[in-house]
C-alpha positions as a printed NumPy array, in Angstrom:
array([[-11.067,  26.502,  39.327],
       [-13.337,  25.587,  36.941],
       [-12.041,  24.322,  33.069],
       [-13.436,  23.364,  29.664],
       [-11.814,  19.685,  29.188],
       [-12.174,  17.981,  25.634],
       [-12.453,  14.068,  24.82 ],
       [ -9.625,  12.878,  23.535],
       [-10.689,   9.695,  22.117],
       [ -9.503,   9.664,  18.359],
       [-12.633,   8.807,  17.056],
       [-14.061,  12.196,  18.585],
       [-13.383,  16.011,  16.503],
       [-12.202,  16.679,  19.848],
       [ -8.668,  14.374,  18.886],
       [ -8.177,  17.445,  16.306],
       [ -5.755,  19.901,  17.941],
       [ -7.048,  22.414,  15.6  ],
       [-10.686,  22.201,  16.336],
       [ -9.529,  22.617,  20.148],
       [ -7.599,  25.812,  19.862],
       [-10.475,  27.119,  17.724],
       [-12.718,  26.26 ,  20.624],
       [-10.119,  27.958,  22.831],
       [ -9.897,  30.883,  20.91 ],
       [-13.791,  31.566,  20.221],
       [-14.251,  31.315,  23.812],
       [-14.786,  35.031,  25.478],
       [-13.605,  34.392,  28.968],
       [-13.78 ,  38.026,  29.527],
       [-17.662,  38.135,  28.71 ],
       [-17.623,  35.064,  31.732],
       [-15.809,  36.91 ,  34.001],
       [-17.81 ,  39.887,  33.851],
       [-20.881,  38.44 ,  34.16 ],
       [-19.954,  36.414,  37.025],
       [-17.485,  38.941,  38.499],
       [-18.451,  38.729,  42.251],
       [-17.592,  35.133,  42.4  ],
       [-15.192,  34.261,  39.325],
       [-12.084,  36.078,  38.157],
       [-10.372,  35.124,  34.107],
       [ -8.208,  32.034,  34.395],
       [ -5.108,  32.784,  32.18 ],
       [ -3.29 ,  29.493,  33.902],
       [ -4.426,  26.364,  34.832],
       [ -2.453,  26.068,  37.991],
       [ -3.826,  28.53 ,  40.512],
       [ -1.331,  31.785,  40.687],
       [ -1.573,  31.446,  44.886],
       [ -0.16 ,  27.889,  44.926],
       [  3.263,  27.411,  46.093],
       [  5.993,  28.95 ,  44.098],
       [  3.242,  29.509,  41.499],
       [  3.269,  33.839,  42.09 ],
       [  2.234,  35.032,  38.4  ],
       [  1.216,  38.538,  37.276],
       [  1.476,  37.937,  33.187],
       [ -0.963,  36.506,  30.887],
       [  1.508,  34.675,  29.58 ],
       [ -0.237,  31.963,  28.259],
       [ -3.513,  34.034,  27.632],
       [ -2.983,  34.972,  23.821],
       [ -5.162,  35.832,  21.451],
       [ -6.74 ,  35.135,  18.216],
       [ -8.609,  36.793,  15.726],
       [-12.183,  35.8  ,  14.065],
       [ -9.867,  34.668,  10.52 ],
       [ -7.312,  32.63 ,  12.715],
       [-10.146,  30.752,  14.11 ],
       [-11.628,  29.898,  11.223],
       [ -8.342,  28.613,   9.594],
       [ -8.008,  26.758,  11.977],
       [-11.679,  25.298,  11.885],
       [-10.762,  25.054,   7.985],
       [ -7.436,  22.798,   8.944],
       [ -9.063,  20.764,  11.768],
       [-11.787,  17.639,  10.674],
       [-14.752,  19.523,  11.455],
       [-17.5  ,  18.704,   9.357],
       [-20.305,  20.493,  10.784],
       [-21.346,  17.446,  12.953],
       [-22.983,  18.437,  16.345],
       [-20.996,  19.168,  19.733],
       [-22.161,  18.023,  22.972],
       [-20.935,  19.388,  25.91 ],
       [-21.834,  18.25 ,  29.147],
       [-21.657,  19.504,  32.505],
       [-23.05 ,  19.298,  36.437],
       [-26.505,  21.201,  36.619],
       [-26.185,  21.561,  40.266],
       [-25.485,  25.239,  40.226],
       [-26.505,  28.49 ,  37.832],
       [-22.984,  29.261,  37.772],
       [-22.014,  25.75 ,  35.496],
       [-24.871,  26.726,  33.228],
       [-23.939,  30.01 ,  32.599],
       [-20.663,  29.151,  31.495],
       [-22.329,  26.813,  29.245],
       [-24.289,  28.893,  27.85 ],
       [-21.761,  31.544,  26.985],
       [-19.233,  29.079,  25.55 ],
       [-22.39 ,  27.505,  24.133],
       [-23.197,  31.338,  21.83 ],
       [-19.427,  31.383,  21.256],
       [-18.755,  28.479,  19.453],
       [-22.162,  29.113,  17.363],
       [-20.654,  32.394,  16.526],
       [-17.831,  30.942,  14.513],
       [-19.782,  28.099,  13.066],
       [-19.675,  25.164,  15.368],
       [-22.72 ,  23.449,  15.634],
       [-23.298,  22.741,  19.499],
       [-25.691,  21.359,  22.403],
       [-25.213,  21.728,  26.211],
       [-26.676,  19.534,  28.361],
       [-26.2  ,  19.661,  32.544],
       [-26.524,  16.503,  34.838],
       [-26.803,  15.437,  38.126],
       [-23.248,  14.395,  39.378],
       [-23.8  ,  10.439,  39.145],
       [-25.167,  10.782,  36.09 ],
       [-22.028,  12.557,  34.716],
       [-19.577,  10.6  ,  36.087],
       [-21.079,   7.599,  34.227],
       [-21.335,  10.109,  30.92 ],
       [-17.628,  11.053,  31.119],
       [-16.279,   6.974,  32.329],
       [-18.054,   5.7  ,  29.366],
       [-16.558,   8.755,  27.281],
       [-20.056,   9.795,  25.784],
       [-19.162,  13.487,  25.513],
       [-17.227,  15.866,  23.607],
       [-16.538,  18.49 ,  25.986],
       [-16.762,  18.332,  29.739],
       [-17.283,  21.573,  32.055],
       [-15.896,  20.757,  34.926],
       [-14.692,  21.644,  38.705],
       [-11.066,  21.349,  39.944],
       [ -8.764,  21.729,  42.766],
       [ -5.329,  20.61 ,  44.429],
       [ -5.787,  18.117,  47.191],
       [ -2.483,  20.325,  48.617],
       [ -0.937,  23.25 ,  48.119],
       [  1.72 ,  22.269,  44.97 ],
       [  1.928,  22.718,  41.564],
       [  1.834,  19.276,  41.617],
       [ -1.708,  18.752,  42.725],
       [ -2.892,  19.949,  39.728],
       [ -1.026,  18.493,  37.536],
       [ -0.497,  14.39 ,  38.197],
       [ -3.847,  14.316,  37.075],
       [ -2.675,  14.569,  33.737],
       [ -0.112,  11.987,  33.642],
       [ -0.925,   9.469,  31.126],
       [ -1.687,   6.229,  33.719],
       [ -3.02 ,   8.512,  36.165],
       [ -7.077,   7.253,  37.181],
       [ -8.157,  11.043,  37.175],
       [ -7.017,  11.439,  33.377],
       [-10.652,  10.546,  31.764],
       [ -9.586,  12.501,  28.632],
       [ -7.146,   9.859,  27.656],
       [ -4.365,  12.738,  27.643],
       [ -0.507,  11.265,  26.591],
       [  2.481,  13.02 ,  26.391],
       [  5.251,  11.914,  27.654],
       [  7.238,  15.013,  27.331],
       [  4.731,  16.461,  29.871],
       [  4.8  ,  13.063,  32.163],
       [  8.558,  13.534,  32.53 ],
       [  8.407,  17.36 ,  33.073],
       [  6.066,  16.775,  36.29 ],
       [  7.655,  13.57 ,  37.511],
       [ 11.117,  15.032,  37.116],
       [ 10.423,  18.051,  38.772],
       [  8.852,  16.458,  41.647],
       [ 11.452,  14.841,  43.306],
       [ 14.   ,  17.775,  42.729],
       [ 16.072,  19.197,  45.433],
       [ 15.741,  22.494,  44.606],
       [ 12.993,  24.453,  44.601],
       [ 13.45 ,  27.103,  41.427],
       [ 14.324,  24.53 ,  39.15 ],
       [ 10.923,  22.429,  40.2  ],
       [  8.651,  25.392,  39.948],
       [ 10.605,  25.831,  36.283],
       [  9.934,  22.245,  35.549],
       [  6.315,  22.401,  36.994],
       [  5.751,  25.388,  35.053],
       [  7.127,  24.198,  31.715],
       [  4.832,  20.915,  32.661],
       [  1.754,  23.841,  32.579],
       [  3.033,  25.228,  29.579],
       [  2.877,  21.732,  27.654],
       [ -0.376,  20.972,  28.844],
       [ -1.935,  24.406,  27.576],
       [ -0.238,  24.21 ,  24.239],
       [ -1.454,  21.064,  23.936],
       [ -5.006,  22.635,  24.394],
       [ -5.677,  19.507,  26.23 ],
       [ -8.552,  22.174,  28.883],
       [ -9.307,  25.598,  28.611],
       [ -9.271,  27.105,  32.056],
       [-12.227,  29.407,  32.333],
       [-11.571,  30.855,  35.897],
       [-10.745,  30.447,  39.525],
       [-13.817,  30.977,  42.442],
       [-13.121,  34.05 ,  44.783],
       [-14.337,  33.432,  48.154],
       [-16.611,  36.223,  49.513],
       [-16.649,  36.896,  53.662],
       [-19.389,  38.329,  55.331],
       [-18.369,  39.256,  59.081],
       [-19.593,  41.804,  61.326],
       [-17.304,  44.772,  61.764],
       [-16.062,  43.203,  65.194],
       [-15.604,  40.034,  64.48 ],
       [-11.676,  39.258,  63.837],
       [ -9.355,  36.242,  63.364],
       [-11.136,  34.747,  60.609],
       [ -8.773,  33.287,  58.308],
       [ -9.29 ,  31.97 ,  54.65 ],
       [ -7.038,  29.466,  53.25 ],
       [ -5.982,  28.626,  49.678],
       [ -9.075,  26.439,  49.464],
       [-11.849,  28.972,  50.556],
       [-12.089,  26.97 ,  53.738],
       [-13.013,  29.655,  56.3  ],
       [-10.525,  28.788,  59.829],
       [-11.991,  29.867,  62.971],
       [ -9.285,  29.076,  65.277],
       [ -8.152,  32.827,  65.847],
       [-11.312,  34.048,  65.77 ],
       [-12.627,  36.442,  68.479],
       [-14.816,  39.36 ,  68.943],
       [-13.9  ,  42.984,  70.036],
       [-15.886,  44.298,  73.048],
       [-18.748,  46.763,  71.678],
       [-17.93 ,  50.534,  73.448]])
């Protein structure tokens, strides 16, 4: 998937939990999805639904706001019209025109904002050195579990650059990975999920479809959770 991740460093605007749910709010994911519909789908979660145990229909956690609850909550937060910079990889169209949407969004209820893409060394020494505000990013599960995608949030985890703590949320994923049974670590994974997004620590944007172009007698090819195309099955009818 691909999310909107904030700098948590309490010396940045981004610290302010209201600021970040106005930022989640003002952000049209629909517009995004639309534009980019043959190869991105809305992210309403921030675990993929097709991970293990993770089957979801709902936009549960996909609620709403309107134009007046954004700007209250601009009005409560510490913004002070100082200038946003949000970074992000330029080595694809698709990063930049997320940036640029999120980039008119923001604008559109006041926030002052600059996006800026860079080569991938270049950001990883941007985001270690925590010279950013907001980070578009690229994410996946190294496996297929809930799990994956969430230990990088743990507060002593390496992969947690926004300096994220909550130890509510640490215990939730810990706790629920060593459990026995299965529904009551999806529930704990999932509550883990639910913390995260409350805490409006990312914004999930959306999840990459994979497209497959075969002939019409070509069969066997497989696609796994991943978008990694598996040719072991693969074989090819005999033309008539």
């Amino acid at each position: 998937g691909i999310s909107l991740n904030f700098n948590l460093d309490k010396n940045k605007v981004t610290s302010n939990s209201n600021f970040r749910k106005a930022v989640k709010y003002a952000i049209n994911k629909e517009e995004i999805a639309n534009e980019l519909n043959t190869i991105l789908e809305k992210a309403s979660f921030y675990i993929p639904s097709n991970t293990k145990g993770m089957n979801r229909t709902e936009d549960e956690l996909d609620i709403k706001k309107s134009a007046n609850d954004i700007k209250d909550m601009l009005y409560n937060s510490e913004y002070e019209g100082e200038n946003i910079s949000l970074v992000y990889c330029n080595n694809n169209d698709v990063n930049k025109k997320i940036a640029d949407h999120i980039v008119k969004s923001l604008k559109d209820v006041g926030i002052k904002i600059t996006a800026k893409g860079y080569s991938h060394q270049e950001l990883k020494e941007i985001t270690y050195n925590g010279d950013y505000d907001m980070f578009l990013t690229n994410y996946m599960g190294d496996y297929d579990s809930p799990y994956a995608f969430l230990e990088r949030w743990i507060s002593n985890s390496s992969e947690n650059i926004s300096q994220y703590k909550n130890s509510e949320f640490d215990n939730n994923v810990l706790r629920s990975k060593v459990m026995d049974n299965n529904d009551e670590m999806i529930k704990g994974f999932k509550e883990a999920e639910k913390i995260l997004m409350e805490d409006v620590v990312c914004i999930p944007i959306g999840f990459y479809k994979t497209v497959l172009c075969k002939k019409a007698y070509i069969n066997g090819v497989e696609i796994n959770k991943r978008g990694n195309i598996i040719l072991k099955k693969i074989y090819a009818e005999k033309l008539k």
